[in-house]
């Protein structure tokens, strides 16, 4: 999310991640506040998160990994995983949990482009950049042919694009940046038009998820998960560049 990077890497968000709690919000143009679940993000992966982990295939790219609970859970299960986030504080916390992570926008060059088995867009990260179609197109290029995208959606048939800012609810706020919110119906409409197909959808713990499959490879193409699973005997904290190696 190029336009949003300065706000997500600013003091309010970083301070909340370091403290492990909010309050923290996204303030919308009309003044209303969307709560950010900092406490849940900074906790260990819960049962709902672990169900997402079970859906994952091959090497996993957690886009907007935040403080790293999903990356840590994946590594603990012996999977290859990498978190990317525009916040130094998020990357530091992820690495502190034993998970490889890079300070990187999803729209910047990412290690293993075109070879990831699964990409994650959880905790509102479907909104990154304020243009879900551009984000879906970018993830299609990051995933291996036939790769899996697991996205978390908001309740209802919501399709919102607007400028928001990180806010502590006490008068402190960052610069505005574009953001989006999609419910499952809106995401499915957009995904179909962008060439994705539905692989599954479910709800758990008050949260909603959609699994989408990118275009499949040709018959002669390399299978996407041929080298994607890491042995549980390997190091728990590999370098980010070594997470995906399809050579």
XYZ file of N, CA and C in Angstrom:
741
model
N 0.838 -1.187 0.000
C 0.000 0.000 0.000
C 0.873 1.235 0.000
N 1.414 1.630 -1.118
C 2.381 2.702 -1.158
C 1.920 3.978 -0.485
N 0.688 4.395 -0.733
C 0.243 5.661 -0.159
C 0.046 5.558 1.349
N -0.153 4.342 1.864
C -0.421 4.198 3.277
C 0.789 3.942 4.136
N 1.937 3.702 3.541
C 3.098 3.308 4.319
C 3.463 4.288 5.426
N 3.517 5.606 5.174
C 3.923 6.509 6.245
C 3.035 6.411 7.478
N 1.725 6.181 7.303
C 0.828 6.116 8.445
C 0.991 4.815 9.218
N 1.068 3.676 8.518
C 1.190 2.398 9.214
C 2.550 2.240 9.885
N 3.548 2.969 9.438
C 4.859 2.849 10.079
C 5.098 3.986 11.066
N 4.074 4.803 11.349
C 4.226 5.949 12.236
C 4.113 5.528 13.698
N 4.255 6.520 14.581
C 4.403 6.249 16.007
C 3.198 5.576 16.648
N 1.986 5.974 16.302
C 0.812 5.419 16.979
C 0.711 3.910 16.797
N 0.847 3.457 15.579
C 0.758 2.022 15.304
C 1.936 1.288 15.933
N 3.131 1.820 15.767
C 4.319 1.184 16.329
C 4.216 1.083 17.846
N 3.752 2.148 18.492
C 3.638 2.141 19.954
C 2.634 1.091 20.415
N 1.514 0.947 19.688
C 0.515 -0.040 20.070
C 1.068 -1.462 19.941
N 1.821 -1.721 18.871
C 2.397 -3.060 18.708
C 3.427 -3.348 19.790
N 4.236 -2.358 20.122
C 5.243 -2.580 21.170
C 4.591 -2.818 22.528
N 3.488 -2.110 22.785
C 2.782 -2.282 24.053
C 1.934 -3.544 24.069
N 1.529 -3.993 22.887
C 0.681 -5.175 22.789
C -0.793 -4.891 22.963
N -1.176 -3.625 22.943
C -2.590 -3.286 23.124
C -2.878 -1.892 22.580
N -4.168 -1.611 22.394
C -4.629 -0.299 21.961
C -4.924 0.583 23.154
N -5.899 1.493 22.992
C -6.835 1.561 21.868
C -6.208 2.125 20.602
N -6.671 1.607 19.459
C -6.220 2.090 18.170
C -7.360 1.884 17.174
N -7.496 2.836 16.261
C -8.627 2.819 15.339
C -8.181 3.266 13.956
N -9.046 2.994 12.969
C -9.014 3.699 11.696
C -10.147 4.714 11.721
N -9.804 5.996 11.580
C -10.824 7.041 11.539
C -11.225 7.267 10.086
N -12.517 7.153 9.816
C -13.033 7.323 8.468
C -13.313 8.796 8.191
N -13.600 9.085 6.924
C -13.814 10.470 6.512
C -14.984 11.106 7.235
N -15.993 10.303 7.618
C -17.161 10.847 8.312
C -16.941 10.978 9.815
N -15.734 10.657 10.278
C -15.405 10.770 11.692
C -15.625 9.517 12.504
N -16.286 8.504 11.942
C -16.515 7.263 12.675
C -15.210 6.485 12.818
N -15.145 5.646 13.846
C -13.927 4.907 14.172
C -14.131 3.412 13.969
N -13.186 2.776 13.285
C -13.160 1.319 13.144
C -12.103 0.773 14.092
N -12.505 0.001 15.117
C -11.511 -0.503 16.080
C -10.527 -1.466 15.423
N -9.268 -1.359 15.803
C -8.221 -2.296 15.385
C -7.942 -3.238 16.551
N -7.941 -4.534 16.280
C -7.857 -5.537 17.348
C -6.401 -5.829 17.719
N -5.722 -4.834 18.246
C -4.292 -4.955 18.531
C -4.012 -6.082 19.516
N -4.845 -6.212 20.541
C -4.614 -7.255 21.542
C -4.647 -8.642 20.907
N -5.622 -8.882 20.028
C -5.698 -10.188 19.357
C -4.523 -10.391 18.426
N -4.138 -9.347 17.697
C -3.009 -9.462 16.790
C -1.722 -9.812 17.531
N -1.569 -9.264 18.747
C -0.324 -9.453 19.499
C -0.339 -10.717 20.360
N -1.472 -11.394 20.436
C -1.560 -12.641 21.192
C -1.068 -13.803 20.337
N -1.009 -14.984 20.937
C -0.689 -16.179 20.166
C -1.851 -16.507 19.222
N -1.549 -17.237 18.167
C -2.590 -17.668 17.240
C -3.659 -18.459 17.992
N -4.927 -18.121 17.755
C -6.026 -18.814 18.431
C -6.575 -19.925 17.526
N -7.666 -20.537 17.969
C -8.222 -21.673 17.212
C -8.665 -21.259 15.814
N -9.180 -20.037 15.667
C -9.598 -19.564 14.349
C -8.385 -19.399 13.433
N -7.313 -18.824 13.973
C -6.083 -18.677 13.199
C -5.530 -20.041 12.787
N -5.560 -20.994 13.699
C -4.987 -22.306 13.411
C -5.784 -23.042 12.336
N -7.078 -22.751 12.224
C -7.849 -23.306 11.120
C -7.349 -22.743 9.791
N -7.013 -21.452 9.773
C -6.419 -20.853 8.575
C -5.102 -21.546 8.244
N -4.285 -21.789 9.251
C -3.006 -22.480 9.052
C -3.228 -23.841 8.394
N -4.260 -24.546 8.815
C -4.535 -25.872 8.244
C -4.941 -25.789 6.782
N -5.497 -24.665 6.361
C -5.855 -24.495 4.957
C -4.636 -24.236 4.070
N -3.557 -23.756 4.655
C -2.418 -23.296 3.858
C -1.729 -24.436 3.121
N -1.208 -24.109 1.961
C -0.475 -25.052 1.132
C 0.906 -24.489 0.828
N 1.911 -25.338 0.864
C 3.246 -24.930 0.440
C 3.800 -23.777 1.248
N 4.666 -23.003 0.614
C 5.279 -21.841 1.259
C 4.248 -20.726 1.357
N 4.198 -20.069 2.514
C 3.127 -19.123 2.825
C 3.688 -17.716 2.962
N 3.078 -16.767 2.264
C 3.421 -15.351 2.375
C 2.300 -14.660 3.136
N 2.611 -14.132 4.324
C 1.634 -13.408 5.132
C 1.780 -11.925 4.831
N 0.837 -11.379 4.086
C 0.892 -9.992 3.624
C 0.298 -9.084 4.697
N 1.092 -8.128 5.187
C 0.666 -7.319 6.318
C 0.654 -8.161 7.576
N 1.782 -8.794 7.872
C 1.852 -9.810 8.935
C 1.654 -9.248 10.330
N 1.755 -7.901 10.490
C 1.605 -7.336 11.821
C 2.624 -7.916 12.776
N 2.234 -8.151 14.033
C 3.203 -8.655 15.012
C 3.557 -10.128 14.881
N 3.031 -10.821 13.866
C 3.613 -12.102 13.479
C 3.023 -13.372 14.041
N 1.802 -13.329 14.574
C 1.287 -14.553 15.200
C 1.076 -15.668 14.186
N 0.632 -15.334 12.959
C 0.412 -16.376 11.952
C 1.733 -16.939 11.446
N 2.724 -16.077 11.222
C 4.036 -16.561 10.779
C 4.612 -17.490 11.836
N 4.517 -17.091 13.118
C 5.036 -17.935 14.194
C 4.323 -19.275 14.249
N 3.002 -19.273 14.060
C 2.245 -20.525 14.093
C 2.630 -21.432 12.935
N 2.833 -20.850 11.763
C 3.244 -21.637 10.605
C 4.624 -22.251 10.809
N 5.576 -21.449 11.296
C 6.923 -21.954 11.539
C 6.901 -23.054 12.593
N 6.065 -22.895 13.619
C 5.977 -23.903 14.679
C 5.485 -25.238 14.138
N 4.731 -25.209 13.042
C 4.244 -26.446 12.429
C 5.176 -26.957 11.338
N 6.374 -26.355 11.235
C 7.353 -26.845 10.274
C 7.103 -26.414 8.849
N 6.374 -25.322 8.642
C 6.086 -24.847 7.295
C 7.031 -23.713 6.920
N 7.223 -23.514 5.627
C 7.944 -22.333 5.151
C 6.980 -21.151 5.180
N 7.428 -20.033 5.718
C 6.569 -18.855 5.793
C 7.425 -17.605 5.859
N 6.865 -16.516 5.348
C 7.506 -15.205 5.408
C 6.438 -14.159 5.640
N 6.698 -13.261 6.572
C 5.820 -12.125 6.771
C 6.406 -10.883 6.125
N 5.552 -10.067 5.526
C 5.980 -8.754 5.045
C 5.052 -7.718 5.655
N 5.625 -6.575 6.015
C 4.848 -5.502 6.623
C 5.610 -4.203 6.424
N 4.890 -3.084 6.345
C 5.537 -1.794 6.159
C 5.982 -1.178 7.481
N 5.663 -1.824 8.589
C 6.006 -1.305 9.911
C 7.256 -1.977 10.459
N 8.258 -1.181 10.831
C 9.448 -1.731 11.478
C 9.084 -2.469 12.758
N 8.147 -1.907 13.539
C 7.760 -2.533 14.802
C 7.130 -3.900 14.562
N 6.306 -4.023 13.510
C 5.688 -5.305 13.190
C 6.733 -6.337 12.788
N 7.663 -5.929 11.956
C 8.717 -6.846 11.515
C 9.570 -7.285 12.694
N 9.934 -6.347 13.557
C 10.763 -6.682 14.713
C 10.056 -7.671 15.631
N 8.764 -7.478 15.826
C 8.037 -8.385 16.715
C 7.909 -9.773 16.088
N 7.690 -9.827 14.793
C 7.606 -11.112 14.098
C 8.925 -11.874 14.203
N 10.024 -11.191 13.938
C 11.348 -11.816 14.037
C 11.611 -12.262 15.475
N 11.159 -11.470 16.441
C 11.328 -11.837 17.843
C 10.594 -13.110 18.221
N 9.532 -13.448 17.475
C 8.799 -14.688 17.709
C 9.417 -15.872 16.973
N 10.495 -15.625 16.238
C 11.141 -16.700 15.500
C 10.692 -16.841 14.067
N 9.971 -15.837 13.549
C 9.477 -15.909 12.184
C 10.243 -14.991 11.255
N 10.609 -15.428 10.065
C 11.250 -14.544 9.095
C 10.276 -13.472 8.627
N 10.751 -12.252 8.502
C 9.901 -11.142 8.074
C 10.759 -10.070 7.442
N 10.161 -9.324 6.518
C 10.821 -8.217 5.843
C 9.948 -6.974 5.923
N 10.601 -5.814 6.049
C 9.868 -4.556 5.925
C 9.682 -4.303 4.436
N 8.473 -4.503 3.973
C 8.237 -4.501 2.541
C 6.753 -4.255 2.266
N 6.436 -3.425 1.293
C 5.082 -3.346 0.771
C 4.868 -4.517 -0.180
N 3.650 -5.010 -0.240
C 3.333 -6.092 -1.169
C 3.545 -5.659 -2.611
N 3.516 -4.354 -2.867
C 3.700 -3.854 -4.227
C 5.175 -3.655 -4.580
N 6.066 -3.859 -3.618
C 7.500 -3.833 -3.872
C 7.963 -5.232 -4.293
N 9.198 -5.365 -4.798
C 9.720 -6.703 -5.083
C 9.721 -7.576 -3.829
N 9.285 -8.812 -3.964
C 9.168 -9.757 -2.859
C 9.928 -11.028 -3.217
N 10.688 -11.601 -2.282
C 11.381 -12.863 -2.589
C 10.402 -13.947 -3.057
N 10.837 -14.759 -3.991
C 10.032 -15.895 -4.430
C 8.828 -15.539 -5.271
N 8.877 -14.421 -5.982
C 7.718 -14.026 -6.795
C 7.366 -15.131 -7.792
N 6.080 -15.468 -7.828
C 5.600 -16.502 -8.733
C 5.779 -17.914 -8.210
N 6.237 -18.079 -6.952
C 6.470 -19.423 -6.424
C 5.761 -19.696 -5.097
N 5.059 -18.724 -4.538
C 4.396 -18.946 -3.255
C 3.203 -19.872 -3.414
N 3.048 -20.805 -2.457
C 1.908 -21.714 -2.493
C 0.643 -21.074 -1.969
N 0.779 -20.216 -0.937
C -0.369 -19.571 -0.303
C -0.006 -18.140 0.053
N -0.961 -17.238 -0.102
C -0.834 -15.871 0.410
C -1.981 -15.615 1.382
N -1.689 -14.894 2.451
C -2.697 -14.558 3.456
C -2.984 -13.069 3.444
N -4.263 -12.725 3.505
C -4.719 -11.343 3.678
C -5.722 -11.347 4.828
N -5.217 -11.323 6.059
C -6.071 -11.405 7.237
C -6.132 -10.058 7.941
N -6.995 -9.976 8.952
C -7.044 -8.807 9.843
C -7.270 -7.493 9.096
N -8.098 -7.532 8.064
C -8.407 -6.324 7.318
C -7.467 -6.008 6.181
N -6.459 -6.837 5.954
C -5.452 -6.503 4.948
C -5.949 -6.595 3.508
N -7.158 -7.069 3.305
C -7.774 -6.968 1.988
C -7.920 -5.502 1.581
N -7.849 -4.612 2.553
C -7.965 -3.184 2.275
C -6.695 -2.502 1.840
N -5.563 -3.202 1.858
C -4.269 -2.585 1.563
C -4.297 -1.851 0.220
N -3.912 -0.592 0.265
C -3.807 0.205 -0.948
C -5.098 0.830 -1.415
N -6.238 0.406 -0.835
C -7.518 0.974 -1.218
C -8.028 0.543 -2.574
N -7.386 -0.434 -3.205
C -7.773 -0.905 -4.537
C -7.686 -2.423 -4.554
N -8.748 -3.119 -4.119
C -8.690 -4.585 -4.032
C -8.377 -5.276 -5.344
N -8.824 -4.710 -6.477
C -8.519 -5.345 -7.759
C -7.015 -5.327 -8.016
N -6.367 -4.185 -7.763
C -4.917 -4.111 -7.949
C -4.203 -5.070 -7.007
N -4.718 -5.229 -5.790
C -4.105 -6.138 -4.830
C -4.256 -7.587 -5.288
N -5.436 -7.958 -5.769
C -5.633 -9.317 -6.286
C -4.717 -9.591 -7.474
N -4.580 -8.626 -8.353
C -3.696 -8.809 -9.508
C -2.247 -8.992 -9.061
N -1.837 -8.229 -8.064
C -0.460 -8.365 -7.553
C -0.246 -9.742 -6.923
N -1.209 -10.214 -6.157
C -1.059 -11.512 -5.509
C -1.061 -12.647 -6.521
N -1.790 -12.492 -7.600
C -1.761 -13.510 -8.652
C -0.359 -13.654 -9.229
N 0.391 -12.552 -9.260
C 1.768 -12.616 -9.766
C 2.730 -13.177 -8.720
N 2.406 -13.031 -7.454
C 3.275 -13.553 -6.393
C 3.089 -15.052 -6.195
N 1.873 -15.530 -6.373
C 1.580 -16.944 -6.170
C 2.061 -17.793 -7.339
N 2.369 -19.050 -7.039
C 2.582 -20.029 -8.098
C 1.269 -20.235 -8.852
N 1.325 -20.650 -10.116
C 0.080 -20.961 -10.831
C -0.753 -21.972 -10.043
N -2.017 -21.679 -9.876
C -2.878 -22.545 -9.079
C -2.734 -22.331 -7.597
N -2.020 -21.269 -7.178
C -1.800 -20.999 -5.763
C -3.055 -20.528 -5.056
N -2.979 -20.509 -3.733
C -4.138 -20.260 -2.878
C -4.013 -18.907 -2.190
N -5.100 -18.142 -2.204
C -5.206 -16.907 -1.435
C -6.284 -17.092 -0.384
N -5.943 -16.825 0.876
C -6.924 -16.851 1.958
C -7.101 -15.426 2.450
N -8.318 -14.907 2.290
C -8.612 -13.527 2.644
C -9.707 -13.490 3.703
N -9.582 -12.548 4.630
C -10.614 -12.328 5.632
C -11.483 -11.158 5.191
N -12.790 -11.329 5.273
C -13.728 -10.317 4.834
C -14.504 -9.749 6.024
N -15.243 -8.669 5.779
C -16.075 -8.073 6.830
C -17.504 -8.577 6.668
N -18.339 -8.484 7.716
C -19.724 -8.961 7.610
C -20.526 -8.172 6.586
N -21.441 -8.853 5.915
C -22.370 -8.198 5.009
C -21.813 -7.993 3.614
N -22.650 -7.437 2.760
C -22.251 -7.162 1.380
C -21.697 -5.742 1.320
N -20.486 -5.593 1.841
C -19.826 -4.286 1.957
C -18.789 -4.151 0.852
N -18.750 -2.994 0.227
C -17.724 -2.676 -0.770
C -17.409 -1.191 -0.631
N -16.431 -0.875 0.218
C -16.115 0.505 0.563
C -14.674 0.841 0.190
N -14.462 2.003 -0.385
C -13.131 2.533 -0.675
C -13.117 3.971 -0.152
N -12.182 4.285 0.720
C -12.165 5.629 1.281
C -10.790 5.936 1.868
N -10.615 7.198 2.253
C -9.404 7.613 2.955
C -9.635 7.463 4.449
N -8.668 6.856 5.134
C -8.731 6.679 6.582
C -7.413 7.163 7.182
N -7.375 7.217 8.500
C -6.127 7.525 9.183
C -6.073 6.737 10.490
N -4.870 6.334 10.896
C -4.696 5.667 12.177
C -4.939 6.693 13.271
N -5.713 6.309 14.292
C -6.143 7.242 15.332
C -6.138 6.508 16.673
N -5.725 7.195 17.726
C -5.722 6.564 19.048
C -6.991 6.851 19.840
N -7.947 7.550 19.225
C -9.192 7.853 19.906
C -9.094 8.940 20.946
N -7.912 9.538 21.064
C -7.700 10.577 22.076
C -7.182 11.864 21.442
N -7.417 11.993 20.147
C -7.005 13.216 19.467
C -5.743 13.089 18.657
N -5.041 11.970 18.802
C -3.828 11.751 18.017
C -4.146 10.977 16.756
N -3.622 11.423 15.625
C -3.906 10.726 14.378
C -2.806 10.908 13.361
N -2.718 9.974 12.425
C -1.706 10.033 11.378
C -2.258 10.648 10.104
N -1.457 10.589 9.052
C -1.847 11.122 7.750
C -2.867 10.199 7.088
N -3.774 10.753 6.263
C -4.765 9.906 5.587
C -4.136 9.022 4.518
N -4.728 7.856 4.308
C -4.275 6.940 3.267
C -5.465 6.132 2.768
N -5.391 5.598 1.547
C -6.528 4.860 0.985
C -6.676 3.476 1.609
N -7.913 3.068 1.831
C -8.213 1.779 2.440
C -9.495 1.252 1.826
N -9.716 -0.048 1.946
C -10.933 -0.664 1.418
C -11.465 -1.670 2.431
N -12.773 -1.903 2.362
C -13.430 -2.936 3.171
C -14.367 -3.710 2.260
N -14.214 -5.047 2.247
C -15.045 -5.891 1.392
C -15.689 -6.995 2.213
N -16.985 -7.187 1.992
C -17.644 -8.380 2.480
C -17.433 -9.526 1.506
N -17.851 -10.714 1.902
C -17.638 -11.889 1.049
C -18.308 -11.763 -0.323
N -19.572 -11.322 -0.425
C -20.167 -11.218 -1.769
C -19.386 -10.285 -2.686
N -18.949 -9.143 -2.158
C -18.200 -8.197 -2.992
C -16.868 -8.781 -3.419
N -16.192 -9.478 -2.504
C -14.913 -10.090 -2.871
C -15.105 -11.144 -3.949
N -16.136 -11.958 -3.828
C -16.357 -13.011 -4.819
C -16.671 -12.430 -6.191
N -17.444 -11.356 -6.230
C -17.715 -10.718 -7.517
C -16.421 -10.214 -8.155
N -15.608 -9.553 -7.338
C -14.359 -9.000 -7.844
C -13.402 -10.112 -8.262
N -13.323 -11.168 -7.452
C -12.397 -12.257 -7.744
C -12.755 -12.958 -9.049
N -14.030 -13.199 -9.273
C -14.444 -13.857 -10.516
C -14.043 -13.020 -11.724
N -14.229 -11.714 -11.637
C -13.881 -10.863 -12.773
C -12.380 -10.793 -13.000
N -11.606 -11.107 -11.949
C -10.152 -11.055 -12.048
C -9.537 -12.418 -12.353
N -10.362 -13.443 -12.580
C -9.848 -14.744 -12.991
C -9.572 -15.719 -11.867
N -9.988 -15.429 -10.643
C -9.841 -16.351 -9.526
C -11.077 -17.243 -9.456
N -10.921 -18.414 -8.814
C -12.083 -19.254 -8.573
C -12.187 -19.557 -7.087
N -13.403 -19.747 -6.630
C -13.651 -20.011 -5.218
C -13.200 -21.425 -4.865
N -12.415 -21.528 -3.785
C -11.960 -22.828 -3.309
C -12.635 -23.205 -1.995
N -13.154 -22.208 -1.274
C -13.841 -22.489 -0.024
C -14.166 -21.196 0.703
N -15.114 -21.257 1.613
C -15.415 -20.122 2.474
C -15.975 -20.648 3.785
N -15.711 -19.925 4.866
C -16.166 -20.369 6.180
C -16.197 -19.190 7.134
N -16.879 -19.397 8.256
C -16.938 -18.414 9.330
C -16.616 -19.119 10.636
N -15.885 -18.425 11.504
C -15.523 -18.990 12.803
C -15.156 -17.851 13.740
N -15.600 -17.943 14.977
C -15.231 -16.947 15.975
C -15.649 -15.540 15.602
N -16.743 -15.399 14.858
C -17.191 -14.092 14.436
C -16.418 -13.510 13.267
N -15.531 -14.295 12.677
C -14.721 -13.843 11.545
C -15.111 -14.641 10.293
N -14.845 -14.066 9.119
C -15.244 -14.671 7.856
C -14.053 -14.778 6.917
N -13.968 -15.894 6.200
C -12.808 -16.169 5.356
C -13.248 -16.715 4.002
N -12.438 -16.394 2.997
C -12.636 -16.903 1.643
C -11.302 -17.440 1.148
N -11.324 -18.627 0.556
C -10.136 -19.197 -0.084
C -10.342 -19.150 -1.584
N -9.410 -18.509 -2.283
C -9.485 -18.332 -3.729
C -8.297 -19.009 -4.394
N -8.536 -19.560 -5.566
C -7.489 -20.253 -6.311
C -7.138 -19.430 -7.551
N -5.843 -19.187 -7.747
C -5.415 -18.450 -8.937
C -5.448 -19.364 -10.156
N -5.203 -18.786 -11.314
C -5.216 -19.576 -12.544
C -4.209 -20.718 -12.462
N -4.601 -21.875 -12.957
C -3.741 -23.056 -12.895
C -2.615 -22.950 -13.906
N -1.549 -23.699 -13.641
C -0.421 -23.762 -14.564
C -0.784 -24.611 -15.776
N 0.019 -24.485 -16.819
C -0.129 -25.379 -17.960
C 0.357 -26.765 -17.566
N 0.077 -27.749 -18.392
C 0.443 -29.126 -18.039
C 1.952 -29.304 -17.908
N 2.716 -28.496 -18.594
C 4.167 -28.666 -18.562
C 4.829 -27.818 -17.495
N 4.034 -26.993 -16.792
C 4.632 -26.109 -15.784
C 4.998 -26.898 -14.537
N 5.931 -26.354 -13.777
C 6.358 -26.981 -12.530
C 5.233 -26.939 -11.523
N 5.051 -27.993 -10.768
C 4.029 -28.005 -9.740
C 4.376 -26.989 -8.662
N 3.392 -26.190 -8.199
C 3.698 -25.075 -7.323
C 4.259 -25.461 -5.983
N 3.931 -26.645 -5.465
C 4.354 -27.000 -4.116
C 5.486 -28.017 -4.100
N 6.210 -28.145 -5.195
C 7.214 -29.198 -5.286
C 8.323 -29.045 -4.264
N 8.656 -27.823 -3.870
C 9.713 -27.624 -2.884
C 9.257 -26.688 -1.792
N 7.949 -26.645 -1.550
C 7.436 -25.583 -0.691
C 7.370 -25.939 0.784
N 7.402 -27.234 1.134
C 7.221 -27.599 2.536
C 8.566 -27.779 3.201
N 8.724 -27.182 4.350
C 9.977 -27.267 5.082
C 9.895 -28.397 6.096
N 10.943 -29.164 6.260
C 10.973 -30.234 7.246
C 10.968 -29.665 8.650
N 10.321 -30.364 9.577
C 10.293 -29.891 10.957
C 11.667 -29.934 11.603
N 12.620 -30.616 10.957
C 13.978 -30.646 11.495
C 14.794 -29.423 11.069
N 14.279 -28.609 10.128
C 15.020 -27.449 9.672
C 15.010 -26.347 10.724
N 15.829 -25.310 10.514
C 15.888 -24.189 11.439
C 14.540 -23.501 11.524
N 14.177 -23.013 12.721
C 12.895 -22.355 12.926
C 12.877 -20.944 12.363
N 14.012 -20.346 12.120
C 14.048 -18.957 11.684
C 14.962 -18.787 10.481
N 14.580 -19.341 9.314
C 15.418 -19.214 8.125
C 15.433 -17.777 7.638
N 16.414 -17.446 6.799
C 16.453 -16.104 6.234
C 15.286 -15.927 5.286
N 14.760 -14.681 5.154
C 13.605 -14.474 4.272
C 13.858 -14.926 2.842
N 15.062 -14.697 2.332
C 15.355 -15.039 0.940
C 15.370 -16.544 0.709
N 15.565 -17.343 1.771
C 15.644 -18.799 1.607
C 14.315 -19.488 1.817
N 13.263 -18.763 2.164
C 11.991 -19.393 2.464
C 11.437 -20.091 1.243
N 11.521 -19.469 0.074
C 11.063 -20.096 -1.161
C 12.274 -20.314 -2.046
N 12.483 -21.549 -2.447
C 13.572 -21.872 -3.352
C 13.125 -23.002 -4.257
N 12.629 -22.631 -5.420
C 12.088 -23.622 -6.339
C 13.118 -24.083 -7.372
N 14.395 -23.765 -7.148
C 15.402 -24.176 -8.132
C 15.816 -25.627 -7.926
